[in-house]
Amino acid sequence: RDTPVNNNPTYMQGLFINTRKVKFQNRKVREALQYVFDFEWSNNTLFFGQYRRLRSFWENQEYAATGTPTGLELQILEPFRAQLPPELFTTEYNPPKTDGSGNIRDNQRAATRLLRDAGYKVENQRLVGPDGKPLEFEILLDNPQFERVTLPYVENLKRLGITARVRTVDAAQYQKREDEYDFDMTVNVFGQSESPGNEQRSYWNSHEADERG
């Protein structure tokens, strides 16, 4: 959901975070990373406004998430309320937005607040976590065309004291690293049917989580 996505409802393309990594397990950190990806600037400058950002898994369909949970949806979620973000029940989800000018100071301030809440602080122009380690990660690519999307993102992260590096590898190495969960962040695509189907069990079932590939 964090990168340009085509209007075609049958697939979802974005930057995917490897939440197996300890540094990404705090939800506030992941949310902060989302705030400094300037989708509007990328879409206007690089893609001539051809893309639209998803705010639901089944965008533009009757299954799209809208508003806050009600009815049967709320009944399903209610037993897990204590484990879920409180705002899930009170605020409709929408990704952060910018004006497309490249000036994202408001979003940077929001990201800084989230990182501070997560226990991070700036030391010698580097963002350091509660464990004393700087926040840094690699964005793994198999297509150099995505560098023009990710490199501006790297610059925005740098302004927060986060070190991100883009690494483009050949298809075989990329597949091997992805299969073995040997990545921090990567661009990927999830194919979708036009209604919920068996692929959802493959994507999200916990029994699949540790299966190689």
XYZ file of C-alpha atoms in Angstrom:
213
model
C 0.000 0.000 0.000
C 3.006 2.257 0.372
C 3.947 2.762 -3.269
C 2.223 3.639 -6.533
C -0.394 1.088 -7.455
C -2.063 0.578 -10.804
C -5.806 1.190 -11.120
C -6.193 -2.460 -12.123
C -7.919 -4.095 -9.124
C -6.354 -7.519 -9.769
C -2.982 -6.759 -8.225
C -1.431 -4.728 -5.461
C 2.084 -3.352 -5.822
C 4.067 -1.735 -3.046
C 7.008 -1.594 -0.695
C 6.862 -4.611 1.595
C 8.556 -4.639 5.003
C 10.030 -7.816 6.470
C 8.432 -7.750 9.915
C 10.544 -10.727 10.983
C 13.291 -8.153 11.545
C 13.243 -6.820 15.109
C 13.683 -3.221 13.962
C 10.354 -3.375 12.097
C 8.262 -5.077 14.751
C 7.146 -1.830 16.363
C 4.049 -0.643 14.517
C 4.932 3.019 15.151
C 8.213 2.533 13.269
C 6.407 1.056 10.263
C 3.866 3.871 10.318
C 6.647 6.466 10.453
C 8.284 4.914 7.381
C 4.994 5.269 5.540
C 4.753 8.976 6.363
C 7.957 9.842 4.518
C 7.157 8.035 1.288
C 5.906 10.881 -0.915
C 3.472 9.055 -3.168
C 1.940 12.222 -4.613
C 5.305 13.620 -5.703
C 6.361 10.286 -7.209
C 3.080 9.875 -9.040
C 3.089 13.416 -10.462
C 6.799 13.616 -11.274
C 7.643 10.092 -12.385
C 4.355 8.603 -13.588
C 2.380 11.589 -14.955
C -0.452 10.970 -12.502
C -1.271 7.521 -13.886
C -1.362 5.729 -10.535
C -3.667 5.747 -7.560
C -2.803 4.811 -4.015
C -4.726 1.953 -2.474
C -6.501 2.396 0.823
C -8.178 -1.020 0.765
C -7.214 -4.528 -0.255
C -10.108 -4.686 -2.762
C -10.113 -1.106 -3.978
C -13.090 -0.004 -6.113
C -15.083 -3.141 -5.310
C -17.935 -3.987 -2.968
C -15.435 -5.756 -0.698
C -13.376 -2.588 -0.140
C -12.971 -1.531 3.478
C -14.824 1.701 4.229
C -15.562 3.626 7.387
C -15.128 1.853 10.708
C -16.109 -1.736 11.553
C -19.832 -2.382 11.961
C -22.151 -5.374 11.956
C -20.596 -8.775 11.328
C -17.175 -7.210 10.738
C -17.249 -5.701 14.223
C -18.421 -9.006 15.720
C -15.427 -10.792 14.196
C -12.955 -8.170 15.458
C -14.419 -7.624 18.916
C -12.781 -10.645 20.651
C -9.378 -9.317 19.518
C -9.933 -5.677 20.495
C -7.175 -5.692 23.128
C -4.637 -6.897 20.535
C -5.631 -4.410 17.836
C -4.846 -0.696 17.421
C -7.587 1.333 19.172
C -8.016 3.607 16.156
C -9.154 0.630 14.069
C -12.520 0.954 15.814
C -12.799 4.743 15.663
C -11.064 6.081 12.529
C -11.341 5.124 8.857
C -7.956 4.133 7.438
C -6.381 6.459 4.892
C -2.674 6.578 3.985
C -0.717 9.802 4.600
C -0.877 12.409 1.842
C 1.284 15.287 0.638
C 0.645 18.177 -1.736
C 3.001 16.690 -4.339
C 5.460 19.586 -4.177
C 8.251 17.535 -2.593
C 7.944 19.480 0.659
C 6.849 16.928 3.254
C 7.684 18.749 6.486
C 4.313 18.024 8.082
C 4.709 14.320 7.363
C 8.293 14.396 8.621
C 7.104 15.919 11.886
C 4.432 13.219 12.202
C 7.044 10.529 11.526
C 9.396 12.054 14.094
C 6.672 11.971 16.753
C 5.956 8.323 16.028
C 9.633 7.397 16.193
C 10.045 9.307 19.446
C 7.073 7.396 20.880
C 8.810 4.180 19.775
C 11.874 5.133 21.839
C 14.098 6.540 19.087
C 16.227 9.665 19.369
C 18.724 11.478 17.153
C 22.399 11.202 18.108
C 25.080 12.687 15.849
C 22.519 13.032 13.039
C 21.591 9.349 13.225
C 18.346 7.925 14.538
C 19.159 5.544 17.375
C 16.761 3.047 18.918
C 16.188 1.922 22.501
C 18.808 -0.795 21.938
C 21.443 1.838 21.082
C 21.583 0.752 17.422
C 20.979 3.177 14.537
C 17.929 2.549 12.380
C 19.192 1.459 8.984
C 17.996 -0.967 6.352
C 18.345 -2.118 2.759
C 15.732 -1.834 0.004
C 16.212 -4.899 -2.199
C 15.310 -4.611 -5.894
C 15.535 -6.851 -8.943
C 14.663 -4.105 -11.421
C 16.755 -0.921 -11.728
C 13.676 0.974 -12.936
C 12.448 1.082 -9.345
C 15.553 2.997 -8.277
C 13.985 6.254 -9.396
C 11.102 5.569 -6.987
C 13.168 4.397 -4.025
C 16.117 6.827 -4.155
C 13.965 9.919 -3.384
C 12.482 7.898 -0.513
C 16.012 7.223 0.751
C 16.651 10.983 0.798
C 13.488 11.621 2.808
C 14.515 8.944 5.299
C 17.968 10.501 5.589
C 16.405 13.753 6.818
C 15.062 11.797 9.794
C 18.455 10.267 10.525
C 17.553 6.899 8.982
C 20.111 5.241 6.712
C 18.521 3.301 3.853
C 20.438 1.755 0.966
C 19.089 0.573 -2.369
C 20.545 -2.644 -3.719
C 19.625 -4.041 -7.136
C 20.512 -7.701 -7.764
C 19.883 -10.192 -10.556
C 16.660 -12.188 -10.657
C 18.183 -15.420 -9.312
C 19.760 -13.755 -6.288
C 16.611 -11.759 -5.639
C 14.449 -14.885 -5.663
C 16.831 -16.739 -3.343
C 16.942 -13.895 -0.841
C 13.191 -13.457 -0.912
C 12.591 -17.202 -0.473
C 14.857 -17.195 2.595
C 13.422 -13.940 4.024
C 16.862 -12.370 3.626
C 15.721 -8.791 3.049
C 14.602 -5.699 4.970
C 12.275 -4.051 2.460
C 11.456 -4.831 -1.146
C 9.088 -3.937 -3.969
C 6.624 -6.706 -4.630
C 3.276 -7.469 -6.231
C 0.370 -9.469 -4.791
C -1.972 -10.812 -7.441
C -5.652 -10.615 -6.547
C -8.878 -12.188 -7.623
C -11.883 -9.884 -7.820
C -13.358 -11.457 -4.697
C -11.843 -13.235 -1.676
C -10.515 -16.670 -2.582
C -8.029 -19.386 -1.692
C -5.068 -17.069 -2.292
C -5.951 -15.255 0.929
C -5.208 -18.431 2.877
C -1.810 -18.654 1.191
C -0.977 -14.999 1.833
C -2.102 -14.607 5.425
C -2.484 -18.005 7.126
C 0.027 -18.339 9.973
C 0.792 -21.915 8.885
C 2.450 -20.478 5.766
C 4.557 -17.912 7.626
C 7.689 -20.035 8.027
C 7.488 -21.943 4.779
C 10.512 -21.266 2.595
C 9.466 -19.249 -0.439
